[in-house]
mmCIF file of C-alpha atoms in Angstrom:
data_model
loop_
_atom_site.group_PDB
_atom_site.id
_atom_site.type_symbol
_atom_site.label_atom_id
_atom_site.label_comp_id
_atom_site.label_asym_id
_atom_site.label_seq_id
_atom_site.Cartn_x
_atom_site.Cartn_y
_atom_site.Cartn_z
ATOM 1 C CA MET A 7 -8.800 16.556 -18.131
ATOM 2 C CA SER A 8 -12.007 16.637 -16.047
ATOM 3 C CA VAL A 9 -13.168 13.294 -14.635
ATOM 4 C CA SER A 10 -16.111 12.184 -12.429
ATOM 5 C CA PHE A 11 -15.773 8.984 -10.429
ATOM 6 C CA CYS A 12 -16.944 7.097 -7.356
ATOM 7 C CA ALA A 13 -15.094 7.482 -4.071
ATOM 8 C CA ALA A 14 -15.599 6.214 -0.517
ATOM 9 C CA VAL A 15 -15.966 9.242 1.744
ATOM 10 C CA LEU A 16 -15.734 9.621 5.490
ATOM 11 C CA THR A 17 -18.487 12.079 6.356
ATOM 12 C CA GLU A 18 -18.809 11.371 10.111
ATOM 13 C CA LEU A 19 -16.585 9.569 12.610
ATOM 14 C CA ASN A 20 -17.751 6.093 13.664
ATOM 15 C CA ARG A 21 -20.098 5.896 10.796
ATOM 16 C CA PRO A 22 -19.897 3.782 7.601
ATOM 17 C CA LEU A 23 -18.187 5.406 4.651
ATOM 18 C CA THR A 24 -20.535 6.703 1.938
ATOM 19 C CA VAL A 25 -19.914 6.079 -1.782
ATOM 20 C CA GLU A 26 -20.272 9.353 -3.670
ATOM 21 C CA THR A 27 -19.701 10.640 -7.170
ATOM 22 C CA VAL A 28 -16.979 13.346 -7.048
ATOM 23 C CA GLN A 29 -15.423 15.706 -9.633
ATOM 24 C CA ALA A 30 -11.722 15.992 -9.857
ATOM 25 C CA PRO A 31 -10.254 19.494 -10.049
ATOM 26 C CA PRO A 32 -7.913 20.577 -12.859
ATOM 27 C CA LEU A 33 -4.326 19.434 -12.076
ATOM 28 C CA ALA A 34 -2.071 21.929 -10.463
ATOM 29 C CA ALA A 35 1.691 22.001 -11.061
ATOM 30 C CA GLY A 36 3.346 18.895 -9.573
ATOM 31 C CA GLN A 37 0.110 16.778 -9.406
ATOM 32 C CA VAL A 38 -0.719 13.538 -11.201
ATOM 33 C CA LEU A 39 -4.054 12.011 -12.086
ATOM 34 C CA VAL A 40 -4.077 8.165 -11.624
ATOM 35 C CA LYS A 41 -6.726 5.598 -12.466
ATOM 36 C CA LEU A 42 -6.628 3.170 -9.484
ATOM 37 C CA ALA A 43 -6.370 -0.535 -10.015
ATOM 38 C CA TYR A 44 -6.026 -1.711 -6.415
ATOM 39 C CA SER A 45 -6.049 -0.203 -2.924
ATOM 40 C CA GLY A 46 -4.827 -1.618 0.366
ATOM 41 C CA VAL A 47 -6.722 -1.106 3.638
ATOM 42 C CA CYS A 48 -4.210 -0.170 6.248
ATOM 43 C CA HIS A 49 -5.573 -0.531 9.783
ATOM 44 C CA SER A 50 -4.545 3.054 10.581
ATOM 45 C CA GLN A 51 -7.294 4.091 8.164
ATOM 46 C CA VAL A 52 -9.849 2.033 10.169
ATOM 47 C CA MET A 53 -8.583 3.762 13.341
ATOM 48 C CA GLU A 54 -8.894 7.175 11.782
ATOM 49 C CA ALA A 55 -12.505 6.465 10.662
ATOM 50 C CA ARG A 56 -13.371 5.333 14.161
ATOM 51 C CA GLY A 57 -12.041 8.526 15.682
ATOM 52 C CA GLY A 58 -8.841 7.141 17.092
ATOM 53 C CA ARG A 59 -6.966 10.239 16.096
ATOM 54 C CA GLY A 60 -9.387 12.526 17.865
ATOM 55 C CA PRO A 61 -11.557 15.312 16.327
ATOM 56 C CA ASP A 62 -11.296 15.445 12.541
ATOM 57 C CA ARG A 63 -11.418 18.989 11.155
ATOM 58 C CA TYR A 64 -11.165 17.901 7.526
ATOM 59 C CA LEU A 65 -14.553 16.115 7.275
ATOM 60 C CA PRO A 66 -15.857 15.116 4.879
ATOM 61 C CA HIS A 67 -12.748 13.596 3.285
ATOM 62 C CA MET A 68 -11.421 10.688 1.315
ATOM 63 C CA LEU A 69 -9.236 7.879 2.662
ATOM 64 C CA GLY A 70 -6.558 5.374 1.630
ATOM 65 C CA HIS A 71 -2.817 5.726 1.327
ATOM 66 C CA GLU A 72 -1.579 2.607 -0.536
ATOM 67 C CA GLY A 73 -2.567 1.544 -4.038
ATOM 68 C CA SER A 74 -1.531 0.923 -7.609
ATOM 69 C CA GLY A 75 -2.754 2.254 -10.898
ATOM 70 C CA VAL A 76 -2.010 3.918 -14.199
ATOM 71 C CA VAL A 77 -1.152 7.552 -14.836
ATOM 72 C CA VAL A 78 -3.805 9.331 -16.914
ATOM 73 C CA GLU A 79 -2.495 12.863 -16.924
ATOM 74 C CA THR A 80 0.306 14.909 -15.391
ATOM 75 C CA GLY A 81 0.429 18.558 -14.335
ATOM 76 C CA ALA A 82 3.042 21.129 -15.156
ATOM 77 C CA GLY A 83 6.553 20.331 -14.079
ATOM 78 C CA VAL A 84 6.028 16.605 -13.479
ATOM 79 C CA THR A 85 8.981 14.690 -14.827
ATOM 80 C CA LYS A 86 8.965 11.538 -12.677
ATOM 81 C CA VAL A 87 6.116 9.778 -14.521
ATOM 82 C CA LYS A 88 4.175 10.150 -17.777
ATOM 83 C CA ARG A 89 0.837 9.174 -19.170
ATOM 84 C CA GLY A 90 0.429 5.343 -19.322
ATOM 85 C CA ASP A 91 2.963 4.600 -16.645
ATOM 86 C CA ARG A 92 2.036 1.964 -14.054
ATOM 87 C CA VAL A 93 2.693 3.352 -10.599
ATOM 88 C CA ILE A 94 2.639 2.578 -6.855
ATOM 89 C CA LEU A 95 0.822 5.136 -4.656
ATOM 90 C CA GLY A 96 1.991 5.532 -1.045
ATOM 91 C CA TRP A 97 1.963 7.973 1.843
ATOM 92 C CA ILE A 98 5.761 8.043 2.243
ATOM 93 C CA LYS A 99 7.302 11.034 0.504
ATOM 94 C CA GLY A 100 9.621 10.223 -2.396
ATOM 95 C CA GLN A 101 11.146 12.286 -5.116
ATOM 96 C CA GLY A 102 9.159 14.927 -6.962
ATOM 97 C CA ALA A 103 6.864 17.859 -6.104
ATOM 98 C CA ASP A 104 5.131 17.864 -2.725
ATOM 99 C CA THR A 105 1.804 19.557 -3.319
ATOM 100 C CA GLN A 106 -1.061 20.494 -1.012
ATOM 101 C CA GLY A 107 -4.098 18.396 -0.413
ATOM 102 C CA VAL A 108 -6.802 18.138 -3.043
ATOM 103 C CA ARG A 109 -10.342 19.337 -2.872
ATOM 104 C CA TYR A 110 -12.987 17.474 -4.912
ATOM 105 C CA ALA A 111 -16.568 18.577 -5.669
ATOM 106 C CA SER A 112 -19.610 16.414 -4.924
ATOM 107 C CA GLY A 113 -22.638 18.498 -5.953
ATOM 108 C CA GLU A 114 -22.597 21.626 -3.713
ATOM 109 C CA ARG A 115 -20.233 20.015 -1.226
ATOM 110 C CA VAL A 116 -16.413 20.081 -0.997
ATOM 111 C CA ILE A 117 -14.700 16.745 -0.286
ATOM 112 C CA ASN A 118 -11.218 17.094 1.183
ATOM 113 C CA ALA A 119 -8.243 14.811 0.459
ATOM 114 C CA GLY A 120 -4.633 14.733 1.397
ATOM 115 C CA ALA A 121 -1.628 14.392 -0.833
ATOM 116 C CA VAL A 122 -2.716 10.780 -1.750
ATOM 117 C CA THR A 123 -6.019 8.803 -1.482
ATOM 118 C CA THR A 124 -6.795 5.337 -2.820
ATOM 119 C CA PHE A 125 -10.412 4.507 -1.781
ATOM 120 C CA ASN A 126 -11.545 5.871 -5.168
ATOM 121 C CA GLU A 127 -11.567 4.994 -8.824
ATOM 122 C CA TYR A 128 -9.299 7.963 -9.751
ATOM 123 C CA ALA A 129 -7.031 10.144 -7.618
ATOM 124 C CA VAL A 130 -5.197 13.452 -7.961
ATOM 125 C CA VAL A 131 -1.928 12.885 -6.037
ATOM 126 C CA ALA A 132 1.312 14.708 -5.493
ATOM 127 C CA GLU A 133 4.229 13.657 -7.675
ATOM 128 C CA ASN A 134 6.240 12.602 -4.683
ATOM 129 C CA ARG A 135 3.555 10.089 -3.647
ATOM 130 C CA VAL A 136 3.936 7.967 -6.810
ATOM 131 C CA THR A 137 6.676 5.523 -7.739
ATOM 132 C CA LEU A 138 7.138 3.732 -11.049
ATOM 133 C CA LEU A 139 6.047 0.156 -10.792
ATOM 134 C CA PRO A 140 8.988 -2.223 -11.772
ATOM 135 C CA ALA A 141 8.344 -4.413 -14.808
ATOM 136 C CA GLY A 142 6.896 -7.750 -13.952
ATOM 137 C CA LEU A 143 5.446 -6.690 -10.623
ATOM 138 C CA PRO A 144 1.658 -7.480 -10.562
ATOM 139 C CA MET A 145 -0.677 -4.558 -9.669
ATOM 140 C CA ASP A 146 -2.241 -6.426 -6.712
ATOM 141 C CA VAL A 147 1.171 -7.219 -5.186
ATOM 142 C CA ALA A 148 2.370 -3.663 -5.881
ATOM 143 C CA VAL A 149 -0.120 -2.336 -3.349
ATOM 144 C CA LEU A 150 2.028 -3.692 -0.530
ATOM 145 C CA PHE A 151 4.863 -1.456 -1.534
ATOM 146 C CA GLY A 152 2.687 1.672 -0.799
ATOM 147 C CA CYS A 153 2.749 1.104 2.985
ATOM 148 C CA ALA A 154 3.246 -2.253 4.578
ATOM 149 C CA LEU A 155 6.563 -3.302 2.971
ATOM 150 C CA PRO A 156 8.438 0.022 3.192
ATOM 151 C CA VAL A 157 7.250 0.717 6.756
ATOM 152 C CA GLY A 158 7.976 -2.808 8.104
ATOM 153 C CA SER A 159 11.281 -3.181 6.277
ATOM 154 C CA GLY A 160 12.268 0.399 7.017
ATOM 155 C CA ILE A 161 11.944 -0.227 10.755
ATOM 156 C CA VAL A 162 14.672 -2.840 10.447
ATOM 157 C CA ILE A 163 16.850 -1.406 7.673
ATOM 158 C CA ASN A 164 16.855 2.309 8.650
ATOM 159 C CA ILE A 165 16.184 2.342 12.402
ATOM 160 C CA ALA A 166 17.166 -0.955 14.125
ATOM 161 C CA LYS A 167 20.152 -1.794 11.830
ATOM 162 C CA PRO A 168 20.796 -4.968 13.766
ATOM 163 C CA GLN A 169 24.458 -5.956 14.308
ATOM 164 C CA PRO A 170 25.701 -9.437 13.333
ATOM 165 C CA GLY A 171 24.615 -11.980 15.874
ATOM 166 C CA ALA A 172 21.748 -9.781 17.187
ATOM 167 C CA THR A 173 18.514 -11.189 18.506
ATOM 168 C CA LEU A 174 15.155 -9.613 17.655
ATOM 169 C CA ALA A 175 11.521 -10.048 18.674
ATOM 170 C CA ILE A 176 8.720 -8.965 16.349
ATOM 171 C CA PHE A 177 5.346 -8.414 18.000
ATOM 172 C CA GLY A 178 2.386 -8.628 15.610
ATOM 173 C CA LEU A 179 2.580 -10.374 12.224
ATOM 174 C CA GLY A 180 0.367 -8.236 10.056
ATOM 175 C CA GLY A 181 1.633 -6.732 6.882
ATOM 176 C CA ILE A 182 4.137 -4.464 8.694
ATOM 177 C CA GLY A 183 5.360 -7.201 11.063
ATOM 178 C CA LEU A 184 5.864 -9.727 8.281
ATOM 179 C CA ALA A 185 7.750 -7.084 6.238
ATOM 180 C CA ALA A 186 9.998 -6.431 9.126
ATOM 181 C CA LEU A 187 10.575 -10.160 9.589
ATOM 182 C CA MET A 188 11.610 -10.570 5.953
ATOM 183 C CA ALA A 189 13.969 -7.563 6.225
ATOM 184 C CA CYS A 190 15.826 -9.331 9.055
ATOM 185 C CA LYS A 191 17.095 -11.789 6.426
ATOM 186 C CA LEU A 192 19.304 -9.011 5.073
ATOM 187 C CA PHE A 193 21.258 -9.051 8.311
ATOM 188 C CA ALA A 194 23.236 -11.821 10.073
ATOM 189 C CA CYS A 195 20.750 -12.077 12.958
ATOM 190 C CA LYS A 196 21.250 -14.908 15.378
ATOM 191 C CA GLN A 197 17.598 -15.207 16.395
ATOM 192 C CA VAL A 198 14.387 -13.689 15.103
ATOM 193 C CA ILE A 199 11.440 -14.449 17.353
ATOM 194 C CA ALA A 200 7.902 -13.904 16.042
ATOM 195 C CA VAL A 201 5.032 -13.184 18.367
ATOM 196 C CA ASP A 202 1.299 -13.190 17.548
ATOM 197 C CA VAL A 203 -1.936 -14.712 18.679
ATOM 198 C CA GLU A 204 -3.029 -16.319 15.378
ATOM 199 C CA PRO A 205 -1.643 -19.728 14.418
ATOM 200 C CA ALA A 206 -1.837 -19.045 10.661
ATOM 201 C CA LYS A 207 0.380 -15.947 11.043
ATOM 202 C CA LEU A 208 2.850 -17.808 13.248
ATOM 203 C CA LYS A 209 3.049 -20.567 10.617
ATOM 204 C CA MET A 210 3.729 -18.009 7.946
ATOM 205 C CA ALA A 211 6.391 -16.358 10.067
ATOM 206 C CA ALA A 212 8.192 -19.672 10.397
ATOM 207 C CA GLU A 213 8.051 -20.047 6.679
ATOM 208 C CA LEU A 214 9.461 -16.635 6.166
ATOM 209 C CA GLY A 215 12.493 -17.227 8.382
ATOM 210 C CA ALA A 216 11.581 -16.800 12.030
ATOM 211 C CA THR A 217 13.922 -18.917 14.238
ATOM 212 C CA SER A 218 11.115 -19.458 16.749
ATOM 213 C CA VAL A 219 7.474 -18.391 17.149
ATOM 214 C CA ILE A 220 5.392 -17.602 20.253
ATOM 215 C CA ASP A 221 1.592 -17.737 20.606
ATOM 216 C CA ALA A 222 0.980 -14.906 23.012
ATOM 217 C CA SER A 223 -2.594 -16.178 23.674
ATOM 218 C CA ARG A 224 -1.190 -19.279 25.329
ATOM 219 C CA SER A 225 1.793 -17.983 27.308
ATOM 220 C CA ASP A 226 3.569 -14.835 28.480
ATOM 221 C CA PRO A 227 5.626 -13.741 25.481
ATOM 222 C CA VAL A 228 8.221 -12.037 27.670
ATOM 223 C CA GLU A 229 8.883 -15.212 29.636
ATOM 224 C CA GLU A 230 8.972 -17.236 26.445
ATOM 225 C CA ILE A 231 11.407 -14.867 24.777
ATOM 226 C CA ARG A 232 13.828 -15.277 27.673
ATOM 227 C CA LYS A 233 14.065 -19.021 27.104
ATOM 228 C CA PRO A 234 15.696 -19.009 23.603
ATOM 229 C CA THR A 235 17.809 -15.982 24.493
ATOM 230 C CA GLY A 236 19.190 -17.479 27.641
ATOM 231 C CA GLY A 237 17.482 -15.014 30.022
ATOM 232 C CA PRO A 238 18.369 -11.424 29.131
ATOM 233 C CA GLY A 239 15.876 -10.941 26.352
ATOM 234 C CA VAL A 240 16.439 -9.571 22.865
ATOM 235 C CA ASP A 241 18.611 -6.806 21.468
ATOM 236 C CA TYR A 242 15.737 -5.283 19.440
ATOM 237 C CA ALA A 243 11.944 -5.565 19.706
#
């Protein structure tokens, strides 16, 4: 299936993205064509567009690594999903084929893309970058499972693995920080201290289970953390 669609393309670092019409290539083995419903905007993408990762040898290229959509077509060998399936798109490798980056056509130009992009109406992605969307999960909420939730919760579940009675401090209450905070509820933590500079985020952290919150714009967070922990600080940060 050949499809033309609009995509936001990074053509030059520190310049606004340009919206271009691109042509998807035929699917290779292990690839999936998805019609996007929603895309998240991870701050790492903003950093990349501003040159925070240094010289970019793939320009021009598409962006975005967390989204949700519907499978339109599958390439040879794809068994994980089928046409019509609602899926989550994410950068974390899962089960299925891991294929090379995609190259789209825009007139005479070639537009590069990695194994998954989401700042576009359609995307050719590797099978291992899509996950079936559980029944009842709305498409807009599903976007969070493409990056913020698995990264934030994975920090706690797979890396920190806090012991019963542990104390933790979470610095920064964006999507990843709040996901980490919620994952702490899976463990018998004694204290979960949330640190940020925005009152609204601190209020949300308290609602999601933080035992105490610290506004780092008003006081030294290290000194404040030592108060509820009795001086030594936390076991995990």
